[in-house]
JSON list of C-alpha atoms in Angstrom, two decimals:
[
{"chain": "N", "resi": 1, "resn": "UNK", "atom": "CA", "xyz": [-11.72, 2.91, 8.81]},
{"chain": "N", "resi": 2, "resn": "UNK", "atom": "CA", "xyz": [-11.76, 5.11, 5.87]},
{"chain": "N", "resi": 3, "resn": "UNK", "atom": "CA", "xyz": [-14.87, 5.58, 3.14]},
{"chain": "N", "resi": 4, "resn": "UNK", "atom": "CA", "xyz": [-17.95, 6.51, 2.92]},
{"chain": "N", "resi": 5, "resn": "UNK", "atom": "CA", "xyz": [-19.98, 3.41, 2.34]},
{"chain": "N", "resi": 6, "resn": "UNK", "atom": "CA", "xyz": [-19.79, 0.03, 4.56]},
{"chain": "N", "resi": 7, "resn": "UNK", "atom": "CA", "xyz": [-18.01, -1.72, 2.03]},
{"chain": "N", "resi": 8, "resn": "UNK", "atom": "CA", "xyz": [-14.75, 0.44, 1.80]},
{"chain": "N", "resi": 9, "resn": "UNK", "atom": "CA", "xyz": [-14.96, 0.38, 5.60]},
{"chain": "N", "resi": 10, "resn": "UNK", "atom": "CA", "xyz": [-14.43, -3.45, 5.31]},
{"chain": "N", "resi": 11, "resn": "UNK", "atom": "CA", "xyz": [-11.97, -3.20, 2.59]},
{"chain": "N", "resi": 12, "resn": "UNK", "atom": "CA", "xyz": [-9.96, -0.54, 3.76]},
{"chain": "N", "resi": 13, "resn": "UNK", "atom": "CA", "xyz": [-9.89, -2.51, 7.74]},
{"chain": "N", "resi": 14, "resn": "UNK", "atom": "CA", "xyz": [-8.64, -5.84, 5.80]},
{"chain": "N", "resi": 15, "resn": "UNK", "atom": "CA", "xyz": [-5.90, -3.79, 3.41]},
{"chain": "N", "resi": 16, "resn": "UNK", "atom": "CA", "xyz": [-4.74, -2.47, 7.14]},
{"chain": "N", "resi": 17, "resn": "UNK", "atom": "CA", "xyz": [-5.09, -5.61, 9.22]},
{"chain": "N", "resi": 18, "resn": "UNK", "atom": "CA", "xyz": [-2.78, -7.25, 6.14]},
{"chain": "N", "resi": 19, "resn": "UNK", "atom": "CA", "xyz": [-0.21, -4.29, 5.75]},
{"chain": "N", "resi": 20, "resn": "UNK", "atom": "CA", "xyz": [0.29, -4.83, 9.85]},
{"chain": "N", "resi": 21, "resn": "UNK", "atom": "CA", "xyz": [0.58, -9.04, 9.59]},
{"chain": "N", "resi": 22, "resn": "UNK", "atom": "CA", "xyz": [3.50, -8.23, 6.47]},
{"chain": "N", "resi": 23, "resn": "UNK", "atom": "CA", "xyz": [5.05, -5.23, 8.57]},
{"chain": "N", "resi": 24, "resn": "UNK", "atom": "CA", "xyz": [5.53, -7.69, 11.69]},
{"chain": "N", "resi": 25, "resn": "UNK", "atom": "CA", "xyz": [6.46, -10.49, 9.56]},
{"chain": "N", "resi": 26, "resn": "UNK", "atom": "CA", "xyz": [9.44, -7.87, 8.18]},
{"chain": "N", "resi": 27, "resn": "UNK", "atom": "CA", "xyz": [10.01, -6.81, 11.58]},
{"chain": "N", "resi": 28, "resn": "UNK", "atom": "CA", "xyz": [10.70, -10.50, 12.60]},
{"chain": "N", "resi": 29, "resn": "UNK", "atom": "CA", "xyz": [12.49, -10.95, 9.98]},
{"chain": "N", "resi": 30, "resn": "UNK", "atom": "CA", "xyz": [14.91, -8.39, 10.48]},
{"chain": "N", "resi": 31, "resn": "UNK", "atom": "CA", "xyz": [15.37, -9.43, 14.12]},
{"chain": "N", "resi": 32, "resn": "UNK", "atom": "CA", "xyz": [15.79, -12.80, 13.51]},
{"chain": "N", "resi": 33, "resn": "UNK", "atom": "CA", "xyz": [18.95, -12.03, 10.66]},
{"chain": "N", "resi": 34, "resn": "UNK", "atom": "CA", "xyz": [20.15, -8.81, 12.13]},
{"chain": "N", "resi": 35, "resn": "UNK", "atom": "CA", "xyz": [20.45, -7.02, 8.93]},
{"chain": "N", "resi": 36, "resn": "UNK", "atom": "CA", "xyz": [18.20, -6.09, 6.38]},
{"chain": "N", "resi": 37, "resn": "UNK", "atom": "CA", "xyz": [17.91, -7.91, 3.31]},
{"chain": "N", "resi": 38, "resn": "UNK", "atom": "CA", "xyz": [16.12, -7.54, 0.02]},
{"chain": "N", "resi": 39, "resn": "UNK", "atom": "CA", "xyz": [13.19, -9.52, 0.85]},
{"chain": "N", "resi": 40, "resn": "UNK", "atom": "CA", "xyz": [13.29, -7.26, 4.05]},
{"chain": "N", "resi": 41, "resn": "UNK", "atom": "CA", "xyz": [12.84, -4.33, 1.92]},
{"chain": "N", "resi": 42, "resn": "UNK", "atom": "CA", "xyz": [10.30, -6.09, -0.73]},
{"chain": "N", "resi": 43, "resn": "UNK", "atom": "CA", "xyz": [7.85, -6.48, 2.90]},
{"chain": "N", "resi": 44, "resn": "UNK", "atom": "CA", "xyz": [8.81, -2.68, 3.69]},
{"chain": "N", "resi": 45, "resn": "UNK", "atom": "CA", "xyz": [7.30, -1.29, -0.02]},
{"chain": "N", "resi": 46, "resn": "UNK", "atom": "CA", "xyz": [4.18, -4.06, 0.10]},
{"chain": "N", "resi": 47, "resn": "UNK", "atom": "CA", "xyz": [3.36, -2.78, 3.56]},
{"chain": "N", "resi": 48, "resn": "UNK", "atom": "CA", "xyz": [3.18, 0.52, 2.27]},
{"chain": "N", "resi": 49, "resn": "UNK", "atom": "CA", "xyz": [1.32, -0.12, -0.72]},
{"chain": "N", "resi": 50, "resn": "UNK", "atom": "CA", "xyz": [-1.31, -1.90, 1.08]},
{"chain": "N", "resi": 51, "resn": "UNK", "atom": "CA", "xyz": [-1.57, 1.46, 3.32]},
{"chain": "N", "resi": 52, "resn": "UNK", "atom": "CA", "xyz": [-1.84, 3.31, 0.30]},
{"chain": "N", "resi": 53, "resn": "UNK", "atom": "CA", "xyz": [-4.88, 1.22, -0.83]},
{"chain": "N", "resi": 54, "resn": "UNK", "atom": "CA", "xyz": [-6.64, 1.44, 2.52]},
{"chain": "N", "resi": 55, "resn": "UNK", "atom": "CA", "xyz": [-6.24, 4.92, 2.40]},
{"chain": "N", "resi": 56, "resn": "UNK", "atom": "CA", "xyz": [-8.60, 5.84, -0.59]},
{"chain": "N", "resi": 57, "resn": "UNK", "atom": "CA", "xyz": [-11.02, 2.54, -0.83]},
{"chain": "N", "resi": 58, "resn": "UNK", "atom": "CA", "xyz": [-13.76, 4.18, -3.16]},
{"chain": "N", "resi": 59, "resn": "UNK", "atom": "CA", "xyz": [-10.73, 3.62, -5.87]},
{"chain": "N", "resi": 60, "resn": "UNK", "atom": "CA", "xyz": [-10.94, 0.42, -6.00]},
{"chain": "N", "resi": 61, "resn": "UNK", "atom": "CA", "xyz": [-14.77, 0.37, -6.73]},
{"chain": "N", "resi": 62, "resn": "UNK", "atom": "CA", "xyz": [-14.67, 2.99, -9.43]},
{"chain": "N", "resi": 63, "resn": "UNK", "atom": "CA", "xyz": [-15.22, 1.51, -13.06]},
{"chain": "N", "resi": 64, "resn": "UNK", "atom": "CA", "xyz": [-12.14, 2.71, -14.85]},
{"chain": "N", "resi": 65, "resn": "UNK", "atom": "CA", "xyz": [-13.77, 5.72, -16.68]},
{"chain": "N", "resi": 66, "resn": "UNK", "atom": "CA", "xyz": [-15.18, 7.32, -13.45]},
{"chain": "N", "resi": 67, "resn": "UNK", "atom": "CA", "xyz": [-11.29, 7.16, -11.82]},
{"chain": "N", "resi": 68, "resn": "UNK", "atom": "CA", "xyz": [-10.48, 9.16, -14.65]},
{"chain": "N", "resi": 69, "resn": "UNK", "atom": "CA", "xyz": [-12.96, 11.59, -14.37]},
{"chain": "N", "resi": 70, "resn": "UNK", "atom": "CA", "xyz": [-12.16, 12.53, -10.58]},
{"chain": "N", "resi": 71, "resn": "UNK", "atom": "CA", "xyz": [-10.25, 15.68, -10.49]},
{"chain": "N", "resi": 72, "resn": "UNK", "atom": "CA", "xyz": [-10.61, 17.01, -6.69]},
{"chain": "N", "resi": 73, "resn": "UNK", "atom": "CA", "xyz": [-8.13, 15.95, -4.60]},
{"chain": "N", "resi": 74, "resn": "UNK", "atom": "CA", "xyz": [-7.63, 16.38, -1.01]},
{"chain": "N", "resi": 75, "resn": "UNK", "atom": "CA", "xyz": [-4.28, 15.83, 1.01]},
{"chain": "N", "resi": 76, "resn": "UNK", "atom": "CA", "xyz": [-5.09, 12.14, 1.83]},
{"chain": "N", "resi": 77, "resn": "UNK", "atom": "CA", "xyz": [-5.27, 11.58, -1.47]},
{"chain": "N", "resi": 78, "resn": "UNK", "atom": "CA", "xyz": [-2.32, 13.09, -2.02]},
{"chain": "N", "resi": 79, "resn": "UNK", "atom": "CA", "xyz": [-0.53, 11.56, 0.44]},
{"chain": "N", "resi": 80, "resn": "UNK", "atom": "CA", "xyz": [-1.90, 7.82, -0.36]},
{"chain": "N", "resi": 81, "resn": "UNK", "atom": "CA", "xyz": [-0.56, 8.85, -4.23]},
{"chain": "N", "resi": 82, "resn": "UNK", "atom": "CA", "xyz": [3.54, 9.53, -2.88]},
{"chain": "N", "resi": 83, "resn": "UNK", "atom": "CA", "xyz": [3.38, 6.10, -0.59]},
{"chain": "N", "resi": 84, "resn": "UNK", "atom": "CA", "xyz": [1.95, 3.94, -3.14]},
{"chain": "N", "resi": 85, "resn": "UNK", "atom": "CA", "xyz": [5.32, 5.80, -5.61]},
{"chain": "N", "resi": 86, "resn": "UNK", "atom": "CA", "xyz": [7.76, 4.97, -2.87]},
{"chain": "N", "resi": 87, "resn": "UNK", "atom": "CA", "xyz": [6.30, 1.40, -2.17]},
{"chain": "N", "resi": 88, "resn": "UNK", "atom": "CA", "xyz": [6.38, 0.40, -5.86]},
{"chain": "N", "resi": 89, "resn": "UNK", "atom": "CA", "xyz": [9.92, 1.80, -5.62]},
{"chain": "N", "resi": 90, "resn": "UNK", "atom": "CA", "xyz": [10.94, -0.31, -2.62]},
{"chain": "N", "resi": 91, "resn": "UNK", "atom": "CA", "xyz": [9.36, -3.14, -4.01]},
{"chain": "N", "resi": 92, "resn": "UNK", "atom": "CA", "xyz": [10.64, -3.12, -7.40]},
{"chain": "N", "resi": 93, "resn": "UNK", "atom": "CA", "xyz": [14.04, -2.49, -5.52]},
{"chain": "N", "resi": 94, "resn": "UNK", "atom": "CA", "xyz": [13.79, -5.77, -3.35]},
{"chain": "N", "resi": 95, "resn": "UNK", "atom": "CA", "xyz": [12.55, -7.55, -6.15]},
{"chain": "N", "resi": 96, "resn": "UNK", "atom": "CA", "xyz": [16.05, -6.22, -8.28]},
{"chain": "N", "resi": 97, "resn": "UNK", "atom": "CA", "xyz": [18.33, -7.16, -5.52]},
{"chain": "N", "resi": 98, "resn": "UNK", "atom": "CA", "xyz": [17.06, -10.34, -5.17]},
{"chain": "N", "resi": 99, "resn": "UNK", "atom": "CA", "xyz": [17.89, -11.29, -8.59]},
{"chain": "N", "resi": 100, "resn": "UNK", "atom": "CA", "xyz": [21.11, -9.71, -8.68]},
{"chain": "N", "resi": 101, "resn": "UNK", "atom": "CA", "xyz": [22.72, -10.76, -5.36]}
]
């Protein structure tokens, strides 16, 4: 999995083992109704946040004034920042449409 140390092997391995059980619960889901609902699309954004997590583990053992400090980023990085955006998007979007409908 991704990290350097043992630890954000293990951490980034369950974040992805989880972000696949909610991704085929979704997918059942969606077969099951036929159509995509809110809740549908609530699973969608935590599936991708989770993946975003996994991708950069050493984040999540940083004390909050070292994550500030880091300025070098690389393209994973990058690319873990846009799907955790989109996944708080879809989320907060599910979680909306729920409420309304």
């Amino acid at each position: 999995m991704f990290g350097k140390e043992r630890k954000h092997k293990i951490f980034s391995g369950v974040l992805l083992l989880t972000a696949a059980v909610v991704f085929a619960g979704s997918v059942i889901n969606v077969y099951e109704y036929g159509a995509v609902s809110f809740e549908t699309v609530s699973g969608f954004g935590s599936v991708l946040l989770l993946v975003s997590f996994a991708l950069i583990p050493e984040f999540a053992f940083l004390k909050l004034s070292e994550a500030f400090k880091l300025t070098m980023r690389n393209s994973r990085e990058i690319f873990s920042e846009r799907l955790l955006l989109i996944g708080v998007l879809l989320v907060v979007a599910g979680f909306i449409g729920r409420l309304v409908f």
